[in-house]
mmCIF file of C-alpha atoms in Angstrom:
data_model
loop_
_atom_site.group_PDB
_atom_site.id
_atom_site.type_symbol
_atom_site.label_atom_id
_atom_site.label_comp_id
_atom_site.label_asym_id
_atom_site.label_seq_id
_atom_site.Cartn_x
_atom_site.Cartn_y
_atom_site.Cartn_z
ATOM 1 C CA MET A 1 -29.612 -26.999 -22.246
ATOM 2 C CA ARG A 2 -32.236 -25.863 -19.786
ATOM 3 C CA THR A 3 -30.992 -25.257 -16.306
ATOM 4 C CA GLY A 4 -33.095 -25.609 -13.214
ATOM 5 C CA CYS A 5 -33.088 -27.003 -9.707
ATOM 6 C CA GLY A 6 -32.191 -30.677 -10.180
ATOM 7 C CA SER A 7 -33.306 -30.755 -13.825
ATOM 8 C CA ALA A 8 -31.351 -31.128 -17.048
ATOM 9 C CA GLU A 9 -32.242 -31.901 -20.635
ATOM 10 C CA LEU A 10 -30.254 -34.825 -22.026
ATOM 11 C CA PRO A 11 -29.126 -35.276 -25.640
ATOM 12 C CA GLY A 12 -31.979 -36.634 -27.762
ATOM 13 C CA GLY A 13 -34.680 -34.737 -25.897
ATOM 14 C CA ARG A 14 -34.916 -37.011 -22.820
ATOM 15 C CA GLU A 15 -35.387 -35.099 -19.573
ATOM 16 C CA ARG A 16 -35.444 -36.461 -16.066
ATOM 17 C CA ALA A 17 -34.896 -35.079 -12.600
ATOM 18 C CA ARG A 18 -31.702 -36.418 -11.116
ATOM 19 C CA GLY A 19 -29.851 -35.932 -7.898
ATOM 20 C CA ILE A 20 -26.148 -35.386 -7.709
ATOM 21 C CA GLY A 21 -24.292 -38.553 -8.712
ATOM 22 C CA GLU A 22 -27.476 -40.434 -9.777
ATOM 23 C CA VAL A 23 -27.108 -42.742 -12.799
ATOM 24 C CA LEU A 24 -30.005 -44.342 -14.663
ATOM 25 C CA PRO A 25 -29.888 -48.091 -15.320
ATOM 26 C CA GLN A 26 -30.159 -47.576 -19.080
ATOM 27 C CA ASP A 27 -27.048 -45.435 -18.940
ATOM 28 C CA VAL A 28 -24.913 -48.273 -17.595
ATOM 29 C CA GLY A 29 -23.154 -50.453 -20.145
ATOM 30 C CA PRO A 30 -20.962 -53.539 -19.798
ATOM 31 C CA GLY A 31 -18.021 -53.250 -17.473
ATOM 32 C CA GLY A 32 -19.503 -50.378 -15.448
ATOM 33 C CA GLY A 33 -19.205 -47.943 -18.316
ATOM 34 C CA ARG A 34 -21.863 -45.551 -19.476
ATOM 35 C CA ALA A 35 -23.810 -46.153 -22.621
ATOM 36 C CA ASP A 36 -22.960 -42.663 -23.859
ATOM 37 C CA GLY A 37 -19.217 -43.275 -23.612
ATOM 38 C CA GLY A 38 -18.560 -41.878 -20.098
ATOM 39 C CA ARG A 39 -17.703 -43.729 -16.903
ATOM 40 C CA VAL A 40 -19.720 -44.342 -13.776
ATOM 41 C CA GLY A 41 -17.969 -42.998 -10.745
ATOM 42 C CA ASN A 42 -18.291 -40.888 -7.657
ATOM 43 C CA GLY A 43 -18.873 -37.675 -9.562
ATOM 44 C CA HIS A 44 -15.225 -37.081 -10.489
ATOM 45 C CA ASP A 45 -15.585 -39.021 -13.786
ATOM 46 C CA ARG A 46 -17.568 -36.945 -16.229
ATOM 47 C CA ALA A 47 -19.490 -37.705 -19.406
ATOM 48 C CA TRP A 48 -18.348 -34.401 -20.960
ATOM 49 C CA PRO A 49 -14.817 -33.350 -21.892
ATOM 50 C CA PRO A 50 -12.796 -31.916 -18.988
ATOM 51 C CA GLU A 51 -11.984 -28.229 -18.964
ATOM 52 C CA PRO A 52 -8.505 -27.409 -20.253
ATOM 53 C CA PRO A 53 -6.016 -26.526 -17.523
ATOM 54 C CA ALA A 54 -5.483 -22.860 -16.846
ATOM 55 C CA ALA A 55 -2.449 -21.351 -18.456
ATOM 56 C CA ARG A 56 0.392 -20.854 -16.013
ATOM 57 C CA THR A 57 2.343 -17.669 -15.748
ATOM 58 C CA GLY A 58 5.979 -18.551 -15.811
ATOM 59 C CA HIS A 59 8.856 -16.960 -13.956
ATOM 60 C CA PRO A 60 10.186 -15.031 -16.977
ATOM 61 C CA ARG A 61 6.807 -13.342 -17.431
ATOM 62 C CA LEU A 62 6.776 -12.325 -13.776
ATOM 63 C CA MET A 63 10.217 -10.778 -13.993
ATOM 64 C CA SER A 64 9.505 -8.984 -17.255
ATOM 65 C CA GLY A 65 6.309 -7.550 -15.760
ATOM 66 C CA ALA A 66 8.222 -6.309 -12.719
ATOM 67 C CA ARG A 67 10.848 -4.677 -14.930
ATOM 68 C CA GLU A 68 8.165 -3.064 -17.054
ATOM 69 C CA GLY A 69 6.426 -1.620 -13.994
ATOM 70 C CA LEU A 70 9.654 -0.247 -12.547
ATOM 71 C CA ALA A 71 10.650 1.216 -15.906
ATOM 72 C CA HIS A 72 7.328 3.048 -16.148
ATOM 73 C CA VAL A 73 7.778 4.466 -12.639
ATOM 74 C CA LEU A 74 11.286 5.698 -13.417
ATOM 75 C CA ARG A 75 10.189 7.308 -16.704
ATOM 76 C CA HIS A 76 7.126 9.042 -15.289
ATOM 77 C CA PRO A 77 8.055 12.358 -13.594
ATOM 78 C CA VAL A 78 5.211 12.210 -11.063
ATOM 79 C CA LEU A 79 5.639 8.546 -10.116
ATOM 80 C CA ARG A 80 9.429 8.854 -9.963
ATOM 81 C CA ALA A 81 9.315 11.872 -7.660
ATOM 82 C CA GLY A 82 6.650 10.289 -5.461
ATOM 83 C CA LEU A 83 8.588 7.055 -5.100
ATOM 84 C CA GLY A 84 11.826 8.867 -4.324
ATOM 85 C CA CYS A 85 10.161 11.008 -1.675
ATOM 86 C CA ALA A 86 8.237 8.145 -0.051
ATOM 87 C CA THR A 87 11.283 5.856 -0.014
ATOM 88 C CA THR A 88 13.512 8.522 1.501
ATOM 89 C CA VAL A 89 11.060 9.555 4.202
ATOM 90 C CA ASN A 90 10.402 5.928 5.108
ATOM 91 C CA PHE A 91 14.106 5.199 5.438
ATOM 92 C CA PHE A 92 14.694 8.092 7.819
ATOM 93 C CA THR A 93 11.553 7.637 9.903
ATOM 94 C CA PHE A 94 12.398 3.958 10.312
ATOM 95 C CA LEU A 95 15.725 4.994 11.811
ATOM 96 C CA THR A 96 13.758 5.542 14.997
ATOM 97 C CA GLY A 97 10.538 3.632 14.395
ATOM 98 C CA THR A 98 8.357 2.979 17.413
ATOM 99 C CA GLY A 99 11.046 1.023 19.272
ATOM 100 C CA LEU A 100 13.642 3.760 19.658
ATOM 101 C CA LEU A 101 10.945 6.329 20.352
ATOM 102 C CA VAL A 102 9.605 4.228 23.241
ATOM 103 C CA LEU A 103 13.153 3.713 24.493
ATOM 104 C CA PHE A 104 13.786 7.468 24.405
ATOM 105 C CA ALA A 105 10.521 8.186 26.232
ATOM 106 C CA ASP A 106 11.497 5.705 28.933
ATOM 107 C CA ARG A 107 15.175 6.491 29.407
ATOM 108 C CA ASN A 108 15.460 10.159 28.496
ATOM 109 C CA LEU A 109 12.018 11.574 29.214
ATOM 110 C CA GLY A 110 11.426 9.403 32.280
ATOM 111 C CA LEU A 111 7.827 8.493 31.421
ATOM 112 C CA SER A 112 6.145 5.459 32.933
ATOM 113 C CA PRO A 113 4.974 2.589 30.683
ATOM 114 C CA GLY A 114 1.317 3.467 31.224
ATOM 115 C CA LEU A 115 1.919 7.114 30.415
ATOM 116 C CA ILE A 116 3.861 6.189 27.276
ATOM 117 C CA GLY A 117 0.950 4.071 26.076
ATOM 118 C CA SER A 118 -1.506 6.869 26.748
ATOM 119 C CA VAL A 119 0.686 9.348 24.902
ATOM 120 C CA PHE A 120 0.875 7.125 21.829
ATOM 121 C CA GLY A 121 -2.867 6.608 21.964
ATOM 122 C CA LEU A 122 -3.456 10.359 21.979
ATOM 123 C CA GLY A 123 -0.964 10.795 19.176
ATOM 124 C CA ALA A 124 -2.854 8.302 17.006
ATOM 125 C CA VAL A 125 -5.814 10.694 16.981
ATOM 126 C CA GLY A 126 -3.750 12.866 14.654
ATOM 127 C CA GLY A 127 -3.754 10.067 12.096
ATOM 128 C CA LEU A 128 -7.526 9.819 12.232
ATOM 129 C CA LEU A 129 -7.904 13.574 11.801
ATOM 130 C CA GLY A 130 -5.426 13.545 8.940
ATOM 131 C CA ALA A 131 -7.245 10.775 7.086
ATOM 132 C CA VAL A 132 -10.591 12.525 7.481
ATOM 133 C CA GLY A 133 -9.292 16.005 6.705
ATOM 134 C CA ALA A 134 -6.967 15.184 3.793
ATOM 135 C CA PRO A 135 -9.630 15.623 1.070
ATOM 136 C CA THR A 136 -10.738 18.975 2.489
ATOM 137 C CA ILE A 137 -7.180 20.246 2.804
ATOM 138 C CA SER A 138 -6.352 19.149 -0.739
ATOM 139 C CA ARG A 139 -9.342 21.111 -2.030
ATOM 140 C CA LEU A 140 -8.209 24.207 -0.147
ATOM 141 C CA ILE A 141 -4.512 24.270 -1.019
ATOM 142 C CA GLY A 142 -4.279 21.733 -3.848
ATOM 143 C CA VAL A 143 -3.344 18.072 -4.017
ATOM 144 C CA GLY A 144 0.315 18.705 -4.763
ATOM 145 C CA ARG A 145 0.849 21.188 -1.953
ATOM 146 C CA SER A 146 -0.858 18.817 0.452
ATOM 147 C CA ILE A 147 1.686 16.160 -0.488
ATOM 148 C CA VAL A 148 4.548 18.605 0.045
ATOM 149 C CA VAL A 149 3.235 19.678 3.456
ATOM 150 C CA GLY A 150 2.692 16.062 4.494
ATOM 151 C CA ALA A 151 6.197 15.074 3.409
ATOM 152 C CA VAL A 152 7.662 17.624 5.839
ATOM 153 C CA LEU A 153 5.095 17.320 8.626
ATOM 154 C CA PHE A 154 5.517 13.546 8.845
ATOM 155 C CA PRO A 155 9.181 13.415 10.000
ATOM 156 C CA ALA A 156 9.857 16.928 11.316
ATOM 157 C CA PRO A 157 8.033 16.573 14.687
ATOM 158 C CA LEU A 158 10.649 14.026 15.749
ATOM 159 C CA ALA A 159 12.889 17.014 16.454
ATOM 160 C CA LEU A 160 10.418 18.188 19.110
ATOM 161 C CA VAL A 161 10.756 14.975 21.091
ATOM 162 C CA TRP A 162 14.401 15.261 22.055
ATOM 163 C CA ALA A 163 13.913 18.935 22.969
ATOM 164 C CA ALA A 164 11.194 18.134 25.541
ATOM 165 C CA GLN A 165 12.120 19.487 28.975
ATOM 166 C CA GLY A 166 10.335 20.405 32.215
ATOM 167 C CA PRO A 167 7.806 18.557 34.366
ATOM 168 C CA VAL A 168 6.478 15.125 33.454
ATOM 169 C CA TRP A 169 3.223 16.496 32.052
ATOM 170 C CA VAL A 170 5.154 18.860 29.762
ATOM 171 C CA ARG A 171 7.409 16.076 28.481
ATOM 172 C CA ALA A 172 4.410 13.818 27.930
ATOM 173 C CA GLY A 173 2.503 16.629 26.220
ATOM 174 C CA VAL A 174 5.366 17.386 23.849
ATOM 175 C CA LEU A 175 5.662 13.698 22.924
ATOM 176 C CA ALA A 176 1.899 13.433 22.344
ATOM 177 C CA ALA A 177 1.916 16.576 20.189
ATOM 178 C CA ALA A 178 4.855 15.300 18.155
ATOM 179 C CA CYS A 179 3.140 11.946 17.564
ATOM 180 C CA ALA A 180 -0.151 13.638 16.630
ATOM 181 C CA LEU A 181 1.520 15.999 14.149
ATOM 182 C CA SER A 182 3.533 13.175 12.618
ATOM 183 C CA SER A 183 0.454 10.951 12.273
ATOM 184 C CA PHE A 184 -1.487 13.830 10.726
ATOM 185 C CA GLY A 185 1.334 14.486 8.292
ATOM 186 C CA VAL A 186 1.699 10.903 7.121
ATOM 187 C CA MET A 187 -2.031 10.664 6.397
ATOM 188 C CA LEU A 188 -1.978 13.940 4.498
ATOM 189 C CA PHE A 189 0.981 12.647 2.524
ATOM 190 C CA ASP A 190 -0.283 9.115 1.866
ATOM 191 C CA VAL A 191 -3.897 9.865 0.953
ATOM 192 C CA ASN A 192 -3.022 12.469 -1.654
ATOM 193 C CA LEU A 193 0.088 10.782 -3.055
ATOM 194 C CA ASN A 194 -1.741 7.475 -3.488
ATOM 195 C CA SER A 195 -4.539 9.294 -5.326
ATOM 196 C CA VAL A 196 -2.043 10.921 -7.682
ATOM 197 C CA GLN A 197 -0.260 7.603 -8.196
ATOM 198 C CA VAL A 198 -3.487 5.863 -9.185
ATOM 199 C CA GLY A 199 -4.423 8.663 -11.553
ATOM 200 C CA ALA A 200 -1.012 8.646 -13.213
ATOM 201 C CA THR A 201 -0.955 4.893 -13.886
ATOM 202 C CA PRO A 202 -2.605 3.381 -16.983
ATOM 203 C CA ASP A 203 -4.982 0.517 -16.258
ATOM 204 C CA ALA A 204 -2.867 -1.939 -18.253
ATOM 205 C CA LEU A 205 0.157 -1.278 -16.017
ATOM 206 C CA ARG A 206 -1.602 -0.829 -12.698
ATOM 207 C CA SER A 207 -0.570 -4.077 -10.987
ATOM 208 C CA ARG A 208 2.989 -3.934 -12.317
ATOM 209 C CA VAL A 209 3.479 -0.331 -11.241
ATOM 210 C CA ALA A 210 1.971 -1.016 -7.814
ATOM 211 C CA GLY A 211 4.216 -4.047 -7.363
ATOM 212 C CA ALA A 212 7.383 -2.172 -8.292
ATOM 213 C CA TYR A 213 6.385 0.853 -6.198
ATOM 214 C CA THR A 214 5.602 -1.256 -3.133
ATOM 215 C CA THR A 215 8.741 -3.377 -3.441
ATOM 216 C CA VAL A 216 11.034 -0.352 -3.384
ATOM 217 C CA ASN A 217 9.045 1.683 -0.860
ATOM 218 C CA TYR A 218 8.556 -1.156 1.628
ATOM 219 C CA GLY A 219 11.894 -2.795 0.950
ATOM 220 C CA ILE A 220 13.789 0.218 2.267
ATOM 221 C CA ARG A 221 12.143 0.033 5.685
ATOM 222 C CA PRO A 222 14.149 -2.876 7.164
ATOM 223 C CA LEU A 223 17.323 -1.168 5.971
ATOM 224 C CA GLY A 224 16.272 1.990 7.796
ATOM 225 C CA ALA A 225 15.584 0.031 10.976
ATOM 226 C CA LEU A 226 18.987 -1.672 10.830
ATOM 227 C CA ALA A 227 20.725 1.631 10.183
ATOM 228 C CA GLY A 228 18.806 3.220 13.061
ATOM 229 C CA GLY A 229 20.021 0.612 15.519
ATOM 230 C CA GLY A 230 23.629 1.130 14.482
ATOM 231 C CA LEU A 231 23.276 4.892 14.501
ATOM 232 C CA ALA A 232 21.713 4.949 17.961
ATOM 233 C CA THR A 233 24.570 2.833 19.262
ATOM 234 C CA ALA A 234 27.112 5.187 17.721
ATOM 235 C CA ILE A 235 25.676 8.666 18.437
ATOM 236 C CA GLY A 236 22.872 8.041 20.935
ATOM 237 C CA LEU A 237 19.110 8.403 20.844
ATOM 238 C CA ARG A 238 18.967 12.199 20.635
ATOM 239 C CA GLY A 239 21.322 12.295 17.674
ATOM 240 C CA THR A 240 19.372 9.563 15.887
ATOM 241 C CA LEU A 241 16.113 11.461 16.353
ATOM 242 C CA THR A 242 17.732 14.567 14.898
ATOM 243 C CA VAL A 243 19.048 12.708 11.859
ATOM 244 C CA ALA A 244 15.635 11.116 11.316
ATOM 245 C CA ALA A 245 13.810 14.439 11.527
ATOM 246 C CA VAL A 246 16.186 16.387 9.284
ATOM 247 C CA GLY A 247 16.783 13.632 6.748
ATOM 248 C CA GLY A 248 13.103 12.802 6.502
ATOM 249 C CA ALA A 249 12.120 16.432 5.975
ATOM 250 C CA LEU A 250 14.702 16.765 3.196
ATOM 251 C CA SER A 251 12.820 14.080 1.253
ATOM 252 C CA VAL A 252 10.665 16.947 -0.011
ATOM 253 C CA LEU A 253 13.541 17.818 -2.359
ATOM 254 C CA TRP A 254 12.345 14.972 -4.594
ATOM 255 C CA LEU A 255 9.028 16.760 -5.060
ATOM 256 C CA LEU A 256 10.055 20.369 -5.650
ATOM 257 C CA PRO A 257 11.415 20.038 -9.220
ATOM 258 C CA SER A 258 8.592 17.660 -10.230
ATOM 259 C CA PRO A 259 5.066 18.541 -11.447
ATOM 260 C CA ILE A 260 3.603 17.514 -8.074
ATOM 261 C CA PRO A 261 3.737 20.891 -6.249
ATOM 262 C CA ARG A 262 1.920 22.524 -9.173
ATOM 263 C CA THR A 263 -0.822 19.895 -9.179
ATOM 264 C CA ARG A 264 -4.094 21.479 -8.127
ATOM 265 C CA THR A 265 -6.780 18.843 -8.708
ATOM 266 C CA LEU A 266 -6.921 15.223 -9.788
ATOM 267 C CA GLN A 267 -7.777 14.784 -13.416
ATOM 268 C CA THR A 268 -11.038 12.958 -14.067
ATOM 269 C CA ALA A 269 -9.994 11.817 -17.539
ATOM 270 C CA THR A 270 -8.591 8.364 -18.310
ATOM 271 C CA PRO A 271 -5.128 7.657 -16.911
ATOM 272 C CA ALA A 272 -4.044 6.376 -20.287
ATOM 273 C CA ALA A 273 -2.850 9.886 -20.997
ATOM 274 C CA LYS A 274 -0.131 9.233 -18.369
ATOM 275 C CA THR A 275 -0.852 12.375 -16.433
ATOM 276 C CA ALA A 276 -2.346 12.703 -13.003
ATOM 277 C CA ALA A 277 -3.702 16.168 -12.682
ATOM 278 C CA THR A 278 -4.458 19.528 -14.129
ATOM 279 C CA THR A 279 -1.812 22.009 -13.157
ATOM 280 C CA ALA A 280 -2.677 25.378 -11.809
#
């Protein structure tokens, strides 16, 4: 068949320019049918066999794929340590989240709403610097050490917030510095850990591993938020910030016995080898 703009070659060598939905008189048979066995219609009835329906993926296949992805994560020392660390740090940082931090800045630090917004805006600059600087830092100290530093630097600055004292500008400055350091740390952690995760996952398992990883890592966050509300009611905002900072920083214990701290550079070879990096 020759294809062109409004042109098609018919069986038997006849060729004629046709518009969409146009039918030639000689094609029409008795009863509105087509002489070649098709039907005349509004373009939905076709003279050629319809395409077979796409195969559907059933529920059992979905569940088996999810189990396979989670099993690979739990067997792989790098993916298992990364998931444990990320899940733990997310649980503890979501104890406070943005809500309790704003409440603490208002009630305990005595900052005005406009000043709180400005402080959080300044703190977000740390995230931008962390995202831009993560590749350079990983080249200087190694990918694995960058992940370790980020895992501690992300939650630890929360301890600075409750210790803020002095004039308003000092309290606001301490809060801005804590937010900037935390944002910098989470970018340093995420950029490098995601790179290692991608390198450690075979192509055939990529979607299943990502689905299992995301389900566990994101699924813990609402539980952390609920626990944070109950904890703040029980021990107060300062105590909750302390628990979040200490507990989040201890998430690094997942990484220390794993191959991640010894990872220097990302491996450029295929991930089918189930390894993410060359170790120093």
